[in-house]
JSON list of C-alpha atoms in Angstrom, two decimals:
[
{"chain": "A", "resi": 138, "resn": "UNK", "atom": "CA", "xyz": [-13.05, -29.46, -0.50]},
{"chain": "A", "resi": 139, "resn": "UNK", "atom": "CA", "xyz": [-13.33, -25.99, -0.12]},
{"chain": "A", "resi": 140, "resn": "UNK", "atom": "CA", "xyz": [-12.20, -23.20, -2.32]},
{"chain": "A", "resi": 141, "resn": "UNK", "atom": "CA", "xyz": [-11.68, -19.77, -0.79]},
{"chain": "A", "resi": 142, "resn": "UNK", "atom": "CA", "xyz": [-11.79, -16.28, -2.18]},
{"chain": "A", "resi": 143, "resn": "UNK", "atom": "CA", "xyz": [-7.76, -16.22, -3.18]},
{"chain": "A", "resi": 144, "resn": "UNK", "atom": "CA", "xyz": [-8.87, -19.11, -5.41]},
{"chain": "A", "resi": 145, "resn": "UNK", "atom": "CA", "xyz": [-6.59, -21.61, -3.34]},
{"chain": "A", "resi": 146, "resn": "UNK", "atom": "CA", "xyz": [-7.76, -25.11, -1.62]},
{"chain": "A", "resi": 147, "resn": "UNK", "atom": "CA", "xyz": [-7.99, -25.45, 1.57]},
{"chain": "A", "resi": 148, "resn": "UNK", "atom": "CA", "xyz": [-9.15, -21.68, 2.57]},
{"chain": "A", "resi": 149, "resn": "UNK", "atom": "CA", "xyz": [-7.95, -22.60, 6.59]},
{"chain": "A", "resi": 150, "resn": "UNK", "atom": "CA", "xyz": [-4.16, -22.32, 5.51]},
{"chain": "A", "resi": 151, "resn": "UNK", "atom": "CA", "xyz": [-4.18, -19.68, 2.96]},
{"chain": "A", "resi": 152, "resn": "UNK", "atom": "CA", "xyz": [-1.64, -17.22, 3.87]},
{"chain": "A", "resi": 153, "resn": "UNK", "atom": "CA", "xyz": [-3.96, -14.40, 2.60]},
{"chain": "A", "resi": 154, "resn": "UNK", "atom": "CA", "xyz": [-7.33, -15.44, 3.86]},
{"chain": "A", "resi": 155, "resn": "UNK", "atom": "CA", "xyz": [-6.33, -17.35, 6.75]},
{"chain": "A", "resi": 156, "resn": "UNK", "atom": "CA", "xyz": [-9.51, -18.84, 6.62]},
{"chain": "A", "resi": 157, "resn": "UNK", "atom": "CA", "xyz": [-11.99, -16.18, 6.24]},
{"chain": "A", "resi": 158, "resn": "UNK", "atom": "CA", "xyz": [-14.34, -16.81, 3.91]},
{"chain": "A", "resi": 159, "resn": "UNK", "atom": "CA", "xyz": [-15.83, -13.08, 2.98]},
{"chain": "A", "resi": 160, "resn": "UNK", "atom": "CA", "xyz": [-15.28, -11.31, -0.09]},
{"chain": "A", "resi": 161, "resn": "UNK", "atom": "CA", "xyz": [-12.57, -9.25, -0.28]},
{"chain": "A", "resi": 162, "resn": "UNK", "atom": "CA", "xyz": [-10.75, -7.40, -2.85]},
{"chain": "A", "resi": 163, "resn": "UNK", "atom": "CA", "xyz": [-7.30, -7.32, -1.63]},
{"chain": "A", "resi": 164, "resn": "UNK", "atom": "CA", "xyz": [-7.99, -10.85, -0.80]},
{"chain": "A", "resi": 165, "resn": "UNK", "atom": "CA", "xyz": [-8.91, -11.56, -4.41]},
{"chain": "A", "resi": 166, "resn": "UNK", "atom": "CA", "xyz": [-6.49, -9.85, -5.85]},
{"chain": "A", "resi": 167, "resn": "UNK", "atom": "CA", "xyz": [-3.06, -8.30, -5.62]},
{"chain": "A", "resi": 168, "resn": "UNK", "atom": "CA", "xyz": [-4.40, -4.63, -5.52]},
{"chain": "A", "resi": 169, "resn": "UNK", "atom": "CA", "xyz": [-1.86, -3.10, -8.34]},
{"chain": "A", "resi": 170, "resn": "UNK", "atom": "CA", "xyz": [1.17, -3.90, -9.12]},
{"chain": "A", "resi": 171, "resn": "UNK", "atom": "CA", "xyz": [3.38, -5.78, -7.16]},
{"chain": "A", "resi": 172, "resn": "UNK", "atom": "CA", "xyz": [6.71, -4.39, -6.34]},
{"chain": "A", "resi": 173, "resn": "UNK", "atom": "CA", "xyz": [7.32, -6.70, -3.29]},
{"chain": "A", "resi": 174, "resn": "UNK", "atom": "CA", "xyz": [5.90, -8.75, -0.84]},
{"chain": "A", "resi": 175, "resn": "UNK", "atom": "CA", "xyz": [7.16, -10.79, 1.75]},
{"chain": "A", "resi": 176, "resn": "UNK", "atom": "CA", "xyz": [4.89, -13.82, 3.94]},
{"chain": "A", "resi": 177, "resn": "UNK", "atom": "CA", "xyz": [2.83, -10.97, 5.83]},
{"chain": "A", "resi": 178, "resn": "UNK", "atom": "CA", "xyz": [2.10, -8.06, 3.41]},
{"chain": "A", "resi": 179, "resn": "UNK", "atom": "CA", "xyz": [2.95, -6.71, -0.06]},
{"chain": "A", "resi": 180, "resn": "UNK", "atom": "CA", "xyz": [3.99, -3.05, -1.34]},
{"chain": "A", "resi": 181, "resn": "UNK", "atom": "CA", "xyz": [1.45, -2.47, -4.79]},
{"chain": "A", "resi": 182, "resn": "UNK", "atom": "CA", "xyz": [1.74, 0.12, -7.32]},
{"chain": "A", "resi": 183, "resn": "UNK", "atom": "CA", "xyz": [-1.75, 1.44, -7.48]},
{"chain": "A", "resi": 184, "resn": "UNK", "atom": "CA", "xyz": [-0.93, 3.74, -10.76]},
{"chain": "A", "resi": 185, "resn": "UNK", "atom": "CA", "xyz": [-3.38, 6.58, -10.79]},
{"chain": "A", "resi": 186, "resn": "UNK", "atom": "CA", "xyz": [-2.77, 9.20, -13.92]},
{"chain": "A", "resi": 187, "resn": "UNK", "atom": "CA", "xyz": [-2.54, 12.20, -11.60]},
{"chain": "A", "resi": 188, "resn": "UNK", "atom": "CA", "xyz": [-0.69, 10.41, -8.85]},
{"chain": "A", "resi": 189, "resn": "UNK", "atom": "CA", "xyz": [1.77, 8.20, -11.15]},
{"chain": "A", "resi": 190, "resn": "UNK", "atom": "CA", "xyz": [3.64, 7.15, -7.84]},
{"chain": "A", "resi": 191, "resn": "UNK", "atom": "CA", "xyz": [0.76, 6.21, -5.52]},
{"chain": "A", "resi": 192, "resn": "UNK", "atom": "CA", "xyz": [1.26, 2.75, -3.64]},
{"chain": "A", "resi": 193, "resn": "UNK", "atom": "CA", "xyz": [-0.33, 0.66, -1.23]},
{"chain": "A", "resi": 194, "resn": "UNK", "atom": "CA", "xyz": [1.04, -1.71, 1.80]},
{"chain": "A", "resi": 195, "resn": "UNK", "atom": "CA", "xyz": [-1.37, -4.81, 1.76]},
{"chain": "A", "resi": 196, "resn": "UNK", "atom": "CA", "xyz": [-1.08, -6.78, 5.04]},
{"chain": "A", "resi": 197, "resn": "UNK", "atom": "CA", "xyz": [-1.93, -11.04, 3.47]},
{"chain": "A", "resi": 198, "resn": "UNK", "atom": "CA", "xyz": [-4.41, -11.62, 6.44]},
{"chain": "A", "resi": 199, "resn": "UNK", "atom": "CA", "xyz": [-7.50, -10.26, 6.12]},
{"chain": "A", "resi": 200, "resn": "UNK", "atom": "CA", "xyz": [-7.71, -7.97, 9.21]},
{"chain": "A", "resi": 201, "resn": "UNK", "atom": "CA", "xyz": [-9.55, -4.53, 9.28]},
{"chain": "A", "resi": 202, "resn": "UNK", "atom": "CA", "xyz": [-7.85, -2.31, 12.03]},
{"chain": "A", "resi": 203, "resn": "UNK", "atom": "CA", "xyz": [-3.80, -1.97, 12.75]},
{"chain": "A", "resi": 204, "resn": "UNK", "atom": "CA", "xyz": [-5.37, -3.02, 16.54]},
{"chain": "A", "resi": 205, "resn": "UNK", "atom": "CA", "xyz": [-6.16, -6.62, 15.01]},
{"chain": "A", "resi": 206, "resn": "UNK", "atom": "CA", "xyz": [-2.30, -6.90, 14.63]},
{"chain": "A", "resi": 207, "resn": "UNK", "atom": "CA", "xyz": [-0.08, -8.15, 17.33]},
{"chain": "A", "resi": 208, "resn": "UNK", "atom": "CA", "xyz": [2.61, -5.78, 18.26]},
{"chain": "A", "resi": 209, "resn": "UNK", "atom": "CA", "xyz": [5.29, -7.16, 16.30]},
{"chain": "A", "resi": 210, "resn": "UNK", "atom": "CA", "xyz": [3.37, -7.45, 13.43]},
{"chain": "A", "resi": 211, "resn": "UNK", "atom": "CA", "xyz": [2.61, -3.93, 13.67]},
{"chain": "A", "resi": 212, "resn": "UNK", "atom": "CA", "xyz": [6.23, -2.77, 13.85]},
{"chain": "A", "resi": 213, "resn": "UNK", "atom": "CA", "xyz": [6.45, -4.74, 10.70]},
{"chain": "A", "resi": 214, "resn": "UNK", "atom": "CA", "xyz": [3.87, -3.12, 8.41]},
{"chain": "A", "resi": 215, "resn": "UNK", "atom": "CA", "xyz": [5.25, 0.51, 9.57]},
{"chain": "A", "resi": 216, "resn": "UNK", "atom": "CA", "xyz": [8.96, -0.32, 8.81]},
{"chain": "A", "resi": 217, "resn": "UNK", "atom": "CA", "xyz": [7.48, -1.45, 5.30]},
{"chain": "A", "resi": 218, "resn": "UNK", "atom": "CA", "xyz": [5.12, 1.61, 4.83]},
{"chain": "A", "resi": 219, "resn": "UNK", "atom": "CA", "xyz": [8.13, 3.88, 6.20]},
{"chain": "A", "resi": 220, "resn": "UNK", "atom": "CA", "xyz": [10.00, 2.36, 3.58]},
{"chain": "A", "resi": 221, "resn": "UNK", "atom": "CA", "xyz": [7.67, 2.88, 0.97]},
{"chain": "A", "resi": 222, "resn": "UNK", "atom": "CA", "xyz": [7.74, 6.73, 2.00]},
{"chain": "A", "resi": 223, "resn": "UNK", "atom": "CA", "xyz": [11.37, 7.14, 1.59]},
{"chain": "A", "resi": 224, "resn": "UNK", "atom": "CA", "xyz": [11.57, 5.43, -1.75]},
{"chain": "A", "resi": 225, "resn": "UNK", "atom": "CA", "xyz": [9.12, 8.34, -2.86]},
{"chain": "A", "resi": 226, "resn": "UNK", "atom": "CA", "xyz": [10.48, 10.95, -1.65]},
{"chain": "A", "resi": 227, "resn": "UNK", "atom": "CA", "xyz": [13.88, 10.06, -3.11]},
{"chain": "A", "resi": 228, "resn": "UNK", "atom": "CA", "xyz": [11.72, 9.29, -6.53]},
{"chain": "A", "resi": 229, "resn": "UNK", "atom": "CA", "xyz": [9.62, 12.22, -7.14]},
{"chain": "A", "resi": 230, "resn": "UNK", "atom": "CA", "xyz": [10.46, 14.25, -4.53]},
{"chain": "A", "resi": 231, "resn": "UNK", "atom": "CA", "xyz": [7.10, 15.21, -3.97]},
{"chain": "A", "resi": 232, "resn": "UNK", "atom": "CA", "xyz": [6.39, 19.01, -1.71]},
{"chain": "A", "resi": 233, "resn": "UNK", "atom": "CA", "xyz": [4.19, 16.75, 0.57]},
{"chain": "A", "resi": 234, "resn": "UNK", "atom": "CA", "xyz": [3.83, 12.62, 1.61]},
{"chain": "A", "resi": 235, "resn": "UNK", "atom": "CA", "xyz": [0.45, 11.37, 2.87]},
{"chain": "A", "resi": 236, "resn": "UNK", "atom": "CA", "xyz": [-0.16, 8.33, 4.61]},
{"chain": "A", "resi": 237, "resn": "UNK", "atom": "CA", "xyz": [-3.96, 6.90, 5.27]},
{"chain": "A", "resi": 238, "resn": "UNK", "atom": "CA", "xyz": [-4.75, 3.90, 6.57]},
{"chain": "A", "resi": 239, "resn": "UNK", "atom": "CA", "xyz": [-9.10, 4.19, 6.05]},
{"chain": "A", "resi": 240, "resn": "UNK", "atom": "CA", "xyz": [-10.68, 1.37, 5.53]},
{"chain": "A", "resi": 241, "resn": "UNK", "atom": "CA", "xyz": [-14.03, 2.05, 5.29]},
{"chain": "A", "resi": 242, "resn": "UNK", "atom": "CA", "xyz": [-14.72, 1.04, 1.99]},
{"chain": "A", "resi": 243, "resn": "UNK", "atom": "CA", "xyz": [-12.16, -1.87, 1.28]},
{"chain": "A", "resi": 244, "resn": "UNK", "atom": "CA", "xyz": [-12.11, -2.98, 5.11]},
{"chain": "A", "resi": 245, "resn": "UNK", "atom": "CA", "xyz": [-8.70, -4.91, 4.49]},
{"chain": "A", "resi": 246, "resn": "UNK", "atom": "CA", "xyz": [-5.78, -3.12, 6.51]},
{"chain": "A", "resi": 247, "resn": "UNK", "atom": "CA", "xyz": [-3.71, -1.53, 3.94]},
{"chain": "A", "resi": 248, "resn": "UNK", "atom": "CA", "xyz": [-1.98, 1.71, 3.61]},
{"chain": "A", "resi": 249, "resn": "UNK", "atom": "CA", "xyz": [-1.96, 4.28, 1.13]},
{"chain": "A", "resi": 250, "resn": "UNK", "atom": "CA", "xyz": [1.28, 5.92, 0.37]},
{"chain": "A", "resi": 251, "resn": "UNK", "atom": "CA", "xyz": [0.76, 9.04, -1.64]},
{"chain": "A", "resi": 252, "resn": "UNK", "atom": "CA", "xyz": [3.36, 11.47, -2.83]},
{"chain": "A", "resi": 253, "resn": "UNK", "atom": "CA", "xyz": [1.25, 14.90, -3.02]},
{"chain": "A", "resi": 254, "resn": "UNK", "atom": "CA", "xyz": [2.12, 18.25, -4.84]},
{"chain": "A", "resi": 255, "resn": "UNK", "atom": "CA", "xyz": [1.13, 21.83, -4.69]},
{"chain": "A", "resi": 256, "resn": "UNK", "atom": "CA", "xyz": [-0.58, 21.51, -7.71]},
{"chain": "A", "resi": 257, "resn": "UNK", "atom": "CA", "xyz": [-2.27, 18.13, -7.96]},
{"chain": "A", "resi": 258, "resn": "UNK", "atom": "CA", "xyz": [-5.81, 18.17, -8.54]},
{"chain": "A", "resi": 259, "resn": "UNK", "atom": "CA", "xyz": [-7.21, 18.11, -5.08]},
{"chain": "A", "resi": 260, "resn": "UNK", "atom": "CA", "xyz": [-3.99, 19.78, -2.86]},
{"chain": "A", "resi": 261, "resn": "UNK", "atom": "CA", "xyz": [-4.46, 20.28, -0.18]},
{"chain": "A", "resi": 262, "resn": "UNK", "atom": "CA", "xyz": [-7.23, 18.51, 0.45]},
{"chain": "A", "resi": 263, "resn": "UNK", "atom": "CA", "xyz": [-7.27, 14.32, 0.48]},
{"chain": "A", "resi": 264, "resn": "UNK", "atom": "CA", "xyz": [-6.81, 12.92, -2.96]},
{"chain": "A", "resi": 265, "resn": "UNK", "atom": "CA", "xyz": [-10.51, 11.39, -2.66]},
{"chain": "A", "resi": 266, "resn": "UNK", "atom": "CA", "xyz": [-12.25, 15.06, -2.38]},
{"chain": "A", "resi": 267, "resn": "UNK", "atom": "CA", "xyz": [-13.45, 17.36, -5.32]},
{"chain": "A", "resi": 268, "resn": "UNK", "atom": "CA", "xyz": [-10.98, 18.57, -7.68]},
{"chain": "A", "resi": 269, "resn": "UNK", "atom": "CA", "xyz": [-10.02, 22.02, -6.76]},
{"chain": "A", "resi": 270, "resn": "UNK", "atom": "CA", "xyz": [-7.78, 22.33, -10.03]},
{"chain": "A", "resi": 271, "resn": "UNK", "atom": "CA", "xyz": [-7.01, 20.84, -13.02]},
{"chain": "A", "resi": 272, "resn": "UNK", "atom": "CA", "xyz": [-3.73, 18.43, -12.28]},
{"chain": "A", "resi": 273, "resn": "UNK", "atom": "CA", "xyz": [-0.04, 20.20, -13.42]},
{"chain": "A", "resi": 274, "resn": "UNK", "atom": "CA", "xyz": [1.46, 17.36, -15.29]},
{"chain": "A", "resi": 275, "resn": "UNK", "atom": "CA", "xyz": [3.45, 14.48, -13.73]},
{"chain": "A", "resi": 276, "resn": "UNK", "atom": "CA", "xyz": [6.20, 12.87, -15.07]},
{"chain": "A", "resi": 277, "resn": "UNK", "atom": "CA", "xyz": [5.59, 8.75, -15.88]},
{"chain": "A", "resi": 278, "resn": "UNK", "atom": "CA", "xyz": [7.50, 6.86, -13.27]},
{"chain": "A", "resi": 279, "resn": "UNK", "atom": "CA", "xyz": [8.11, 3.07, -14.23]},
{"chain": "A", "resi": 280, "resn": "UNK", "atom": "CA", "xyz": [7.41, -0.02, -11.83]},
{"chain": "A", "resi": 281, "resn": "UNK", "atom": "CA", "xyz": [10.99, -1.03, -11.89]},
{"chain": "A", "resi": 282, "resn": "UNK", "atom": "CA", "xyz": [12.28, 2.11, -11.03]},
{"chain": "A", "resi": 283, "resn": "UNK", "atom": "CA", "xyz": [9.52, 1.81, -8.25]},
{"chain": "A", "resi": 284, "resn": "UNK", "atom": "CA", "xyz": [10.74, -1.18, -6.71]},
{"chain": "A", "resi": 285, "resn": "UNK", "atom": "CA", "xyz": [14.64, -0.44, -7.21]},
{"chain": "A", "resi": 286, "resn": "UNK", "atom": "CA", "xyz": [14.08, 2.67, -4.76]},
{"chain": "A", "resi": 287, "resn": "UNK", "atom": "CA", "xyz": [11.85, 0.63, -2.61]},
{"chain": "A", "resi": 288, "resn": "UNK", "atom": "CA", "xyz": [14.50, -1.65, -1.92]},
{"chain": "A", "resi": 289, "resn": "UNK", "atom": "CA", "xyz": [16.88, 1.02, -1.31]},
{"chain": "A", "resi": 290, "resn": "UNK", "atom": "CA", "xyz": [14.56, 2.26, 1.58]},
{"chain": "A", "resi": 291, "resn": "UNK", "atom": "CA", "xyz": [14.17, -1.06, 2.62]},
{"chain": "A", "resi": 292, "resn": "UNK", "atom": "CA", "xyz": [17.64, -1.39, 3.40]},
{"chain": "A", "resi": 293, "resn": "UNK", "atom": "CA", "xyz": [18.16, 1.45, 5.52]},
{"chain": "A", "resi": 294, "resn": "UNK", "atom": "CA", "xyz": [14.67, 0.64, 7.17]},
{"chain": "A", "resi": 295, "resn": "UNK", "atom": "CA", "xyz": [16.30, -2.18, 8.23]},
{"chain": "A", "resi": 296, "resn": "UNK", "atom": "CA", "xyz": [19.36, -1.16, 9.19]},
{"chain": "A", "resi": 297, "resn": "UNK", "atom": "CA", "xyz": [17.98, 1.08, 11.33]},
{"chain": "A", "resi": 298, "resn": "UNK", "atom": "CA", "xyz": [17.17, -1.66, 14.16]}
]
């Protein structure tokens, strides 16, 4: 009996782990909210005050680098990510989208999806930097709203094959 770190039995056919038995927070847990999520990843609302709209693509499997996916599997996480972009843009309509796929201190491939403005807190530099300014208020934006728009995108993503 074995019990792994996504607190299911059986750790070799958890669609998460897949086995590995390392801690990991986006194994543990969902990382934010979750907007949607199909059998290989999930799109999370990762609500930050002074980046209301900021979201994350989880892939399940605990991999670190987009070179540990196969090459289907990698076309899949973009369309989603891609997705994710365009349902921001519509959204907030932000003067600026980043995408960063790091790593290096939650090594679980994910992808952050950050609307940016001219005068957030740490434009133009990357949201994890000094502040160079205090943050111009942001308007609340509401997970349903969120995930409407993000299955708008996903849509036309997917129309687009």
């Amino acid at each position: 009996w074995l019990m792994c770190f996504c607190l299911c039995a059986f750790a070799s056919r958890c669609r998460r782990c897949r086995g590995n038995m390392t801690s990991c927070v986006f194994c543990e847990e969902a990382g934010g909210e979750v907007l949607w999520e199909d059998d290989y990843c999930r799109v999370v609302w990762a609500y930050e005050p002074d980046y209301p709209a900021l979201c994350r693509v989880i892939w399940d499997r605990h991999v670190k680098e987009m070179a540990d996916l196969e090459p289907a599997e990698r076309d899949r996480i973009m369309k989603i990510v891609f997705a994710t972009e365009q349902a921001l843009i519509a959204l907030v309509q932000p003067d600026k989208m980043n995408l960063a796929s790091l790593g290096n201190q939650v090594p679980h491939l994910h992808w952050h999806v950050i609307p940016r403005w001219r005068d957030d807190r740490h434009f133009p530099n990357p949201i994890w930097g000094a502040d160079v300014r205090e943050a111009g208020p942001r308007p609340a934006v509401e997970g349903a709203v969120l995930h409407a728009a993000f299955l708008r995108s996903l849509a036309e993503e997917q129309g687009r094959k």
